[in-house]
Amino acid sequence: MNDRELDIADYNQFRQFLEHQCGIVLGENKMYLVKSRLGPLMNKFNIDSLSELVRRSMAISERALRSAVLDAMTTNETLWFRDVYPFELLKTKLFPEFANLKRPLKIWSAASSSGQEAYSIAMSLLEFKQKNPGALSHGIQVVGTDISNKVLAQSKEAVYDGLSLARGLSDERKKRFFEPADDNKMHVKKEVSSMVSFRHLNLLDSYSLLGKFDIIFCRNVLIYFSPDVKKKILAQFRGSLNPDGYLILGASESISGLSEDYSMIRCNPGIIYQRKN
């Protein structure tokens, strides 16, 4: 077995460890994913084999290695205005519904990765207010959370390179919402970033310290969890939503058979879920 191969017993033990730590379920055929994501850490931590790296990452004493491994396994690619329709629904249905709110509209971007979704929500609000002066006069507060400290640091910095900016962002939005930064990168303008904050959170833990929200975005996340974990998260989301608040999932995700706490609302296009009271 070469240095970048992984013993099946180590892989199966790591699968259990990952599910316990953050709820992510790795199938029996996902060993390639572990190899590709954890392989680069061998040099960083001066570890000779992938099996040794995996075994050591599960030790309580290896905090730095464990954090790096969880970062690598939970960080997913994302893009600006992903899938388009959720952000159009904000402007055509949800923002108008909350237009006369006498406090800031509170929105949670769960598993916010490197920040694109949270900032896209804030940009959508500015576009809405441009066409609807006086609406949502108290603005919005967007909270982005993620389990990865690495992507949270990037989110807070709000600086993106050309490759990141090319993914889902029009030239018009780049010009309006960004300003030049060092090394040919772009910085999110203050009028956008001032509406957004980021916090570390494992979705398996309590959400009580976050407060209550009017809208929760949790898109393309539940697909990684077991049915029992999905049920737990959906129940906790319900507890984090204000009465009649909304939950927005990914296009391929459904809560059928997992929760009776929400009413399904068919939009054109897409589906959103509203908390039952």
mmCIF file with all atom_site columns, C-alpha atoms in Angstrom, residues 79-254:
data_model
loop_
_atom_site.group_PDB
_atom_site.id
_atom_site.type_symbol
_atom_site.label_atom_id
_atom_site.label_alt_id
_atom_site.label_comp_id
_atom_site.label_asym_id
_atom_site.label_entity_id
_atom_site.label_seq_id
_atom_site.pdbx_PDB_ins_code
_atom_site.Cartn_x
_atom_site.Cartn_y
_atom_site.Cartn_z
_atom_site.occupancy
_atom_site.B_iso_or_equiv
_atom_site.pdbx_formal_charge
_atom_site.auth_seq_id
_atom_site.auth_comp_id
_atom_site.auth_asym_id
_atom_site.auth_atom_id
_atom_site.pdbx_PDB_model_num
ATOM 1   C CA . LEU A 1 79  ? -20.852 30.607 -5.913  1.00 0.00 ? 79  LEU A CA 1
ATOM 2   C CA . TRP A 1 80  ? -22.660 33.917 -6.004  1.00 0.00 ? 80  TRP A CA 1
ATOM 3   C CA . PHE A 1 81  ? -26.478 33.904 -6.395  1.00 0.00 ? 81  PHE A CA 1
ATOM 4   C CA . ARG A 1 82  ? -26.400 30.108 -6.596  1.00 0.00 ? 82  ARG A CA 1
ATOM 5   C CA . ASP A 1 83  ? -29.441 28.720 -8.467  1.00 0.00 ? 83  ASP A CA 1
ATOM 6   C CA . VAL A 1 84  ? -30.711 32.307 -8.975  1.00 0.00 ? 84  VAL A CA 1
ATOM 7   C CA . TYR A 1 85  ? -34.349 31.629 -8.047  1.00 0.00 ? 85  TYR A CA 1
ATOM 8   C CA . PRO A 1 86  ? -34.002 31.860 -4.214  1.00 0.00 ? 86  PRO A CA 1
ATOM 9   C CA . PHE A 1 87  ? -32.675 35.400 -4.567  1.00 0.00 ? 87  PHE A CA 1
ATOM 10  C CA . GLU A 1 88  ? -35.425 36.315 -7.025  1.00 0.00 ? 88  GLU A CA 1
ATOM 11  C CA . LEU A 1 89  ? -37.958 34.955 -4.517  1.00 0.00 ? 89  LEU A CA 1
ATOM 12  C CA . LEU A 1 90  ? -36.470 37.234 -1.889  1.00 0.00 ? 90  LEU A CA 1
ATOM 13  C CA . LYS A 1 91  ? -37.131 40.254 -4.103  1.00 0.00 ? 91  LYS A CA 1
ATOM 14  C CA . THR A 1 92  ? -40.514 39.222 -5.523  1.00 0.00 ? 92  THR A CA 1
ATOM 15  C CA . LYS A 1 93  ? -42.166 37.466 -2.540  1.00 0.00 ? 93  LYS A CA 1
ATOM 16  C CA . LEU A 1 94  ? -40.344 37.556 0.787   1.00 0.00 ? 94  LEU A CA 1
ATOM 17  C CA . PHE A 1 95  ? -38.970 41.100 0.976   1.00 0.00 ? 95  PHE A CA 1
ATOM 18  C CA . PRO A 1 96  ? -42.375 42.551 -0.067  1.00 0.00 ? 96  PRO A CA 1
ATOM 19  C CA . GLU A 1 97  ? -44.059 40.422 2.597   1.00 0.00 ? 97  GLU A CA 1
ATOM 20  C CA . PHE A 1 98  ? -41.800 41.875 5.290   1.00 0.00 ? 98  PHE A CA 1
ATOM 21  C CA . ALA A 1 99  ? -41.644 45.357 3.730   1.00 0.00 ? 99  ALA A CA 1
ATOM 22  C CA . ASN A 1 100 ? -43.307 47.142 6.659   1.00 0.00 ? 100 ASN A CA 1
ATOM 23  C CA . LEU A 1 101 ? -41.413 45.353 9.424   1.00 0.00 ? 101 LEU A CA 1
ATOM 24  C CA . LYS A 1 102 ? -40.623 47.700 12.319  1.00 0.00 ? 102 LYS A CA 1
ATOM 25  C CA . ARG A 1 103 ? -37.269 46.063 13.041  1.00 0.00 ? 103 ARG A CA 1
ATOM 26  C CA . PRO A 1 104 ? -34.419 44.592 10.974  1.00 0.00 ? 104 PRO A CA 1
ATOM 27  C CA . LEU A 1 105 ? -35.324 41.500 8.979   1.00 0.00 ? 105 LEU A CA 1
ATOM 28  C CA . LYS A 1 106 ? -33.194 38.637 10.309  1.00 0.00 ? 106 LYS A CA 1
ATOM 29  C CA . ILE A 1 107 ? -31.838 36.039 7.878   1.00 0.00 ? 107 ILE A CA 1
ATOM 30  C CA . TRP A 1 108 ? -29.584 33.075 8.658   1.00 0.00 ? 108 TRP A CA 1
ATOM 31  C CA . SER A 1 109 ? -27.264 31.574 6.046   1.00 0.00 ? 109 SER A CA 1
ATOM 32  C CA . ALA A 1 110 ? -26.531 28.178 7.592   1.00 0.00 ? 110 ALA A CA 1
ATOM 33  C CA . ALA A 1 111 ? -23.357 26.454 6.355   1.00 0.00 ? 111 ALA A CA 1
ATOM 34  C CA . SER A 1 112 ? -22.341 29.699 4.667   1.00 0.00 ? 112 SER A CA 1
ATOM 35  C CA . SER A 1 113 ? -18.960 28.406 3.401   1.00 0.00 ? 113 SER A CA 1
ATOM 36  C CA . SER A 1 114 ? -16.797 31.286 2.133   1.00 0.00 ? 114 SER A CA 1
ATOM 37  C CA . GLY A 1 115 ? -19.595 33.856 2.377   1.00 0.00 ? 115 GLY A CA 1
ATOM 38  C CA . GLN A 1 116 ? -21.020 34.136 -1.126  1.00 0.00 ? 116 GLN A CA 1
ATOM 39  C CA . GLU A 1 117 ? -24.589 33.228 -0.129  1.00 0.00 ? 117 GLU A CA 1
ATOM 40  C CA . ALA A 1 118 ? -24.718 35.638 2.810   1.00 0.00 ? 118 ALA A CA 1
ATOM 41  C CA . TYR A 1 119 ? -23.357 38.520 0.752   1.00 0.00 ? 119 TYR A CA 1
ATOM 42  C CA . SER A 1 120 ? -25.679 37.641 -2.156  1.00 0.00 ? 120 SER A CA 1
ATOM 43  C CA . ILE A 1 121 ? -28.636 38.001 0.233   1.00 0.00 ? 121 ILE A CA 1
ATOM 44  C CA . ALA A 1 122 ? -27.416 41.456 1.275   1.00 0.00 ? 122 ALA A CA 1
ATOM 45  C CA . MET A 1 123 ? -26.910 42.492 -2.353  1.00 0.00 ? 123 MET A CA 1
ATOM 46  C CA . SER A 1 124 ? -30.456 41.318 -3.126  1.00 0.00 ? 124 SER A CA 1
ATOM 47  C CA . LEU A 1 125 ? -31.772 43.611 -0.401  1.00 0.00 ? 125 LEU A CA 1
ATOM 48  C CA . LEU A 1 126 ? -29.969 46.621 -1.880  1.00 0.00 ? 126 LEU A CA 1
ATOM 49  C CA . GLU A 1 127 ? -31.359 45.809 -5.341  1.00 0.00 ? 127 GLU A CA 1
ATOM 50  C CA . PHE A 1 128 ? -34.853 45.486 -3.866  1.00 0.00 ? 128 PHE A CA 1
ATOM 51  C CA . LYS A 1 129 ? -34.627 48.775 -1.960  1.00 0.00 ? 129 LYS A CA 1
ATOM 52  C CA . GLN A 1 130 ? -33.431 50.587 -5.079  1.00 0.00 ? 130 GLN A CA 1
ATOM 53  C CA . LYS A 1 131 ? -36.764 49.738 -6.719  1.00 0.00 ? 131 LYS A CA 1
ATOM 54  C CA . ASN A 1 132 ? -38.814 50.012 -3.516  1.00 0.00 ? 132 ASN A CA 1
ATOM 55  C CA . PRO A 1 133 ? -37.707 53.119 -1.579  1.00 0.00 ? 133 PRO A CA 1
ATOM 56  C CA . GLY A 1 134 ? -38.910 53.088 2.009   1.00 0.00 ? 134 GLY A CA 1
ATOM 57  C CA . ALA A 1 135 ? -39.489 49.330 2.175   1.00 0.00 ? 135 ALA A CA 1
ATOM 58  C CA . LEU A 1 136 ? -37.692 47.434 4.932   1.00 0.00 ? 136 LEU A CA 1
ATOM 59  C CA . SER A 1 137 ? -36.620 50.750 6.393   1.00 0.00 ? 137 SER A CA 1
ATOM 60  C CA . HIS A 1 138 ? -34.806 49.045 9.280   1.00 0.00 ? 138 HIS A CA 1
ATOM 61  C CA . GLY A 1 139 ? -32.719 46.967 6.868   1.00 0.00 ? 139 GLY A CA 1
ATOM 62  C CA . ILE A 1 140 ? -31.628 43.372 7.353   1.00 0.00 ? 140 ILE A CA 1
ATOM 63  C CA . GLN A 1 141 ? -29.223 41.447 9.549   1.00 0.00 ? 141 GLN A CA 1
ATOM 64  C CA . VAL A 1 142 ? -27.665 38.431 7.858   1.00 0.00 ? 142 VAL A CA 1
ATOM 65  C CA . VAL A 1 143 ? -25.842 35.877 9.998   1.00 0.00 ? 143 VAL A CA 1
ATOM 66  C CA . GLY A 1 144 ? -23.626 33.353 8.235   1.00 0.00 ? 144 GLY A CA 1
ATOM 67  C CA . THR A 1 145 ? -22.458 30.268 10.135  1.00 0.00 ? 145 THR A CA 1
ATOM 68  C CA . ASP A 1 146 ? -20.114 27.444 9.252   1.00 0.00 ? 146 ASP A CA 1
ATOM 69  C CA . ILE A 1 147 ? -18.185 24.675 10.981  1.00 0.00 ? 147 ILE A CA 1
ATOM 70  C CA . SER A 1 148 ? -14.963 25.592 9.163   1.00 0.00 ? 148 SER A CA 1
ATOM 71  C CA . ASN A 1 149 ? -12.851 28.309 10.771  1.00 0.00 ? 149 ASN A CA 1
ATOM 72  C CA . LYS A 1 150 ? -10.850 28.581 7.548   1.00 0.00 ? 150 LYS A CA 1
ATOM 73  C CA . VAL A 1 151 ? -13.791 29.646 5.384   1.00 0.00 ? 151 VAL A CA 1
ATOM 74  C CA . LEU A 1 152 ? -15.178 31.842 8.162   1.00 0.00 ? 152 LEU A CA 1
ATOM 75  C CA . ALA A 1 153 ? -11.921 33.801 8.158   1.00 0.00 ? 153 ALA A CA 1
ATOM 76  C CA . GLN A 1 154 ? -12.234 34.287 4.399   1.00 0.00 ? 154 GLN A CA 1
ATOM 77  C CA . SER A 1 155 ? -15.874 35.331 4.756   1.00 0.00 ? 155 SER A CA 1
ATOM 78  C CA . LYS A 1 156 ? -15.041 37.960 7.355   1.00 0.00 ? 156 LYS A CA 1
ATOM 79  C CA . GLU A 1 157 ? -12.192 39.306 5.216   1.00 0.00 ? 157 GLU A CA 1
ATOM 80  C CA . ALA A 1 158 ? -14.676 39.723 2.318   1.00 0.00 ? 158 ALA A CA 1
ATOM 81  C CA . VAL A 1 159 ? -11.908 39.628 -0.309  1.00 0.00 ? 159 VAL A CA 1
ATOM 82  C CA . TYR A 1 160 ? -12.236 37.405 -3.384  1.00 0.00 ? 160 TYR A CA 1
ATOM 83  C CA . ASP A 1 161 ? -10.000 36.546 -6.323  1.00 0.00 ? 161 ASP A CA 1
ATOM 84  C CA . GLY A 1 162 ? -10.900 36.598 -10.008 1.00 0.00 ? 162 GLY A CA 1
ATOM 85  C CA . LEU A 1 163 ? -11.820 32.901 -10.098 1.00 0.00 ? 163 LEU A CA 1
ATOM 86  C CA . SER A 1 164 ? -14.281 33.275 -7.226  1.00 0.00 ? 164 SER A CA 1
ATOM 87  C CA . LEU A 1 165 ? -15.788 36.426 -8.714  1.00 0.00 ? 165 LEU A CA 1
ATOM 88  C CA . ALA A 1 166 ? -16.333 34.716 -12.068 1.00 0.00 ? 166 ALA A CA 1
ATOM 89  C CA . ARG A 1 167 ? -18.681 32.169 -10.500 1.00 0.00 ? 167 ARG A CA 1
ATOM 90  C CA . GLY A 1 168 ? -22.205 33.554 -10.700 1.00 0.00 ? 168 GLY A CA 1
ATOM 91  C CA . LEU A 1 169 ? -21.432 37.268 -10.499 1.00 0.00 ? 169 LEU A CA 1
ATOM 92  C CA . SER A 1 170 ? -22.386 39.597 -13.358 1.00 0.00 ? 170 SER A CA 1
ATOM 93  C CA . ASP A 1 171 ? -20.133 42.454 -14.433 1.00 0.00 ? 171 ASP A CA 1
ATOM 94  C CA . GLU A 1 172 ? -22.843 44.873 -13.300 1.00 0.00 ? 172 GLU A CA 1
ATOM 95  C CA . ARG A 1 173 ? -22.868 43.445 -9.766  1.00 0.00 ? 173 ARG A CA 1
ATOM 96  C CA . LYS A 1 174 ? -19.071 43.348 -9.604  1.00 0.00 ? 174 LYS A CA 1
ATOM 97  C CA . LYS A 1 175 ? -18.979 47.027 -10.460 1.00 0.00 ? 175 LYS A CA 1
ATOM 98  C CA . ARG A 1 176 ? -21.729 47.987 -8.038  1.00 0.00 ? 176 ARG A CA 1
ATOM 99  C CA . PHE A 1 177 ? -20.884 45.894 -4.983  1.00 0.00 ? 177 PHE A CA 1
ATOM 100 C CA . PHE A 1 178 ? -17.079 45.492 -5.055  1.00 0.00 ? 178 PHE A CA 1
ATOM 101 C CA . GLU A 1 179 ? -13.980 47.665 -4.953  1.00 0.00 ? 179 GLU A CA 1
ATOM 102 C CA . PRO A 1 180 ? -10.360 46.852 -5.791  1.00 0.00 ? 180 PRO A CA 1
ATOM 103 C CA . ALA A 1 181 ? -8.167  45.156 -3.194  1.00 0.00 ? 181 ALA A CA 1
ATOM 104 C CA . ASP A 1 182 ? -4.548  43.991 -3.231  1.00 0.00 ? 182 ASP A CA 1
ATOM 105 C CA . ASP A 1 183 ? -3.169  41.332 -5.601  1.00 0.00 ? 183 ASP A CA 1
ATOM 106 C CA . ASN A 1 184 ? -5.857  41.906 -8.267  1.00 0.00 ? 184 ASN A CA 1
ATOM 107 C CA . LYS A 1 185 ? -8.569  40.827 -5.838  1.00 0.00 ? 185 LYS A CA 1
ATOM 108 C CA . MET A 1 186 ? -11.849 42.569 -5.055  1.00 0.00 ? 186 MET A CA 1
ATOM 109 C CA . HIS A 1 187 ? -13.303 43.611 -1.697  1.00 0.00 ? 187 HIS A CA 1
ATOM 110 C CA . VAL A 1 188 ? -17.016 43.560 -0.861  1.00 0.00 ? 188 VAL A CA 1
ATOM 111 C CA . LYS A 1 189 ? -18.140 47.149 -0.342  1.00 0.00 ? 189 LYS A CA 1
ATOM 112 C CA . LYS A 1 190 ? -19.049 48.322 3.143   1.00 0.00 ? 190 LYS A CA 1
ATOM 113 C CA . GLU A 1 191 ? -22.704 48.910 2.240   1.00 0.00 ? 191 GLU A CA 1
ATOM 114 C CA . VAL A 1 192 ? -22.971 45.136 1.704   1.00 0.00 ? 192 VAL A CA 1
ATOM 115 C CA . SER A 1 193 ? -20.609 43.764 4.357   1.00 0.00 ? 193 SER A CA 1
ATOM 116 C CA . SER A 1 194 ? -22.097 45.969 7.095   1.00 0.00 ? 194 SER A CA 1
ATOM 117 C CA . MET A 1 195 ? -25.298 43.918 6.910   1.00 0.00 ? 195 MET A CA 1
ATOM 118 C CA . VAL A 1 196 ? -23.525 40.576 7.384   1.00 0.00 ? 196 VAL A CA 1
ATOM 119 C CA . SER A 1 197 ? -21.779 38.897 10.308  1.00 0.00 ? 197 SER A CA 1
ATOM 120 C CA . PHE A 1 198 ? -20.264 35.422 10.616  1.00 0.00 ? 198 PHE A CA 1
ATOM 121 C CA . ARG A 1 199 ? -20.049 32.937 13.474  1.00 0.00 ? 199 ARG A CA 1
ATOM 122 C CA . HIS A 1 200 ? -18.704 29.457 14.015  1.00 0.00 ? 200 HIS A CA 1
ATOM 123 C CA . LEU A 1 201 ? -21.433 26.837 14.419  1.00 0.00 ? 201 LEU A CA 1
ATOM 124 C CA . ASN A 1 202 ? -21.739 23.081 14.106  1.00 0.00 ? 202 ASN A CA 1
ATOM 125 C CA . LEU A 1 203 ? -25.280 22.275 12.953  1.00 0.00 ? 203 LEU A CA 1
ATOM 126 C CA . LEU A 1 204 ? -25.297 19.346 15.377  1.00 0.00 ? 204 LEU A CA 1
ATOM 127 C CA . ASP A 1 205 ? -25.044 21.764 18.319  1.00 0.00 ? 205 ASP A CA 1
ATOM 128 C CA . SER A 1 206 ? -27.581 24.141 19.884  1.00 0.00 ? 206 SER A CA 1
ATOM 129 C CA . TYR A 1 207 ? -28.723 27.210 17.943  1.00 0.00 ? 207 TYR A CA 1
ATOM 130 C CA . SER A 1 208 ? -30.143 29.054 20.958  1.00 0.00 ? 208 SER A CA 1
ATOM 131 C CA . LEU A 1 209 ? -27.389 31.695 21.114  1.00 0.00 ? 209 LEU A CA 1
ATOM 132 C CA . LEU A 1 210 ? -28.128 32.819 17.549  1.00 0.00 ? 210 LEU A CA 1
ATOM 133 C CA . GLY A 1 211 ? -31.579 34.137 18.398  1.00 0.00 ? 211 GLY A CA 1
ATOM 134 C CA . LYS A 1 212 ? -34.645 34.023 16.140  1.00 0.00 ? 212 LYS A CA 1
ATOM 135 C CA . PHE A 1 213 ? -34.850 34.482 12.383  1.00 0.00 ? 213 PHE A CA 1
ATOM 136 C CA . ASP A 1 214 ? -37.457 35.354 9.791   1.00 0.00 ? 214 ASP A CA 1
ATOM 137 C CA . ILE A 1 215 ? -35.766 33.394 7.001   1.00 0.00 ? 215 ILE A CA 1
ATOM 138 C CA . ILE A 1 216 ? -33.268 30.527 7.112   1.00 0.00 ? 216 ILE A CA 1
ATOM 139 C CA . PHE A 1 217 ? -31.216 29.506 4.084   1.00 0.00 ? 217 PHE A CA 1
ATOM 140 C CA . CYS A 1 218 ? -29.852 25.965 4.398   1.00 0.00 ? 218 CYS A CA 1
ATOM 141 C CA . ARG A 1 219 ? -29.245 24.879 0.839   1.00 0.00 ? 219 ARG A CA 1
ATOM 142 C CA . ASN A 1 220 ? -27.445 21.769 -0.388  1.00 0.00 ? 220 ASN A CA 1
ATOM 143 C CA . VAL A 1 221 ? -26.467 20.818 3.160   1.00 0.00 ? 221 VAL A CA 1
ATOM 144 C CA . LEU A 1 222 ? -29.031 18.291 4.405   1.00 0.00 ? 222 LEU A CA 1
ATOM 145 C CA . ILE A 1 223 ? -28.062 15.908 1.581   1.00 0.00 ? 223 ILE A CA 1
ATOM 146 C CA . TYR A 1 224 ? -24.876 15.071 3.502   1.00 0.00 ? 224 TYR A CA 1
ATOM 147 C CA . PHE A 1 225 ? -26.680 13.958 6.686   1.00 0.00 ? 225 PHE A CA 1
ATOM 148 C CA . SER A 1 226 ? -28.439 10.799 7.825   1.00 0.00 ? 226 SER A CA 1
ATOM 149 C CA . PRO A 1 227 ? -32.273 10.887 8.131   1.00 0.00 ? 227 PRO A CA 1
ATOM 150 C CA . ASP A 1 228 ? -32.070 11.108 11.935  1.00 0.00 ? 228 ASP A CA 1
ATOM 151 C CA . VAL A 1 229 ? -29.689 14.068 11.792  1.00 0.00 ? 229 VAL A CA 1
ATOM 152 C CA . LYS A 1 230 ? -31.881 15.766 9.180   1.00 0.00 ? 230 LYS A CA 1
ATOM 153 C CA . LYS A 1 231 ? -34.889 15.420 11.517  1.00 0.00 ? 231 LYS A CA 1
ATOM 154 C CA . LYS A 1 232 ? -32.907 16.917 14.398  1.00 0.00 ? 232 LYS A CA 1
ATOM 155 C CA . ILE A 1 233 ? -31.713 19.883 12.316  1.00 0.00 ? 233 ILE A CA 1
ATOM 156 C CA . LEU A 1 234 ? -35.172 20.585 10.889  1.00 0.00 ? 234 LEU A CA 1
ATOM 157 C CA . ALA A 1 235 ? -36.659 20.549 14.406  1.00 0.00 ? 235 ALA A CA 1
ATOM 158 C CA . GLN A 1 236 ? -33.986 22.987 15.598  1.00 0.00 ? 236 GLN A CA 1
ATOM 159 C CA . PHE A 1 237 ? -34.590 25.231 12.597  1.00 0.00 ? 237 PHE A CA 1
ATOM 160 C CA . ARG A 1 238 ? -38.260 25.350 13.526  1.00 0.00 ? 238 ARG A CA 1
ATOM 161 C CA . GLY A 1 239 ? -37.296 26.520 16.993  1.00 0.00 ? 239 GLY A CA 1
ATOM 162 C CA . SER A 1 240 ? -35.070 29.216 15.474  1.00 0.00 ? 240 SER A CA 1
ATOM 163 C CA . LEU A 1 241 ? -37.743 30.651 13.190  1.00 0.00 ? 241 LEU A CA 1
ATOM 164 C CA . ASN A 1 242 ? -40.145 33.394 14.160  1.00 0.00 ? 242 ASN A CA 1
ATOM 165 C CA . PRO A 1 243 ? -43.854 32.574 13.684  1.00 0.00 ? 243 PRO A CA 1
ATOM 166 C CA . ASP A 1 244 ? -44.589 32.168 9.940   1.00 0.00 ? 244 ASP A CA 1
ATOM 167 C CA . GLY A 1 245 ? -40.862 32.291 9.183   1.00 0.00 ? 245 GLY A CA 1
ATOM 168 C CA . TYR A 1 246 ? -39.446 30.638 6.077   1.00 0.00 ? 246 TYR A CA 1
ATOM 169 C CA . LEU A 1 247 ? -36.938 27.869 5.419   1.00 0.00 ? 247 LEU A CA 1
ATOM 170 C CA . ILE A 1 248 ? -35.228 27.711 2.026   1.00 0.00 ? 248 ILE A CA 1
ATOM 171 C CA . LEU A 1 249 ? -33.542 24.433 1.076   1.00 0.00 ? 249 LEU A CA 1
ATOM 172 C CA . GLY A 1 250 ? -31.612 23.344 -2.009  1.00 0.00 ? 250 GLY A CA 1
ATOM 173 C CA . ALA A 1 251 ? -33.466 22.566 -5.226  1.00 0.00 ? 251 ALA A CA 1
ATOM 174 C CA . SER A 1 252 ? -32.953 18.809 -4.844  1.00 0.00 ? 252 SER A CA 1
ATOM 175 C CA . GLU A 1 253 ? -33.767 18.671 -1.123  1.00 0.00 ? 253 GLU A CA 1
ATOM 176 C CA . SER A 1 254 ? -37.086 17.723 0.453   1.00 0.00 ? 254 SER A CA 1
#
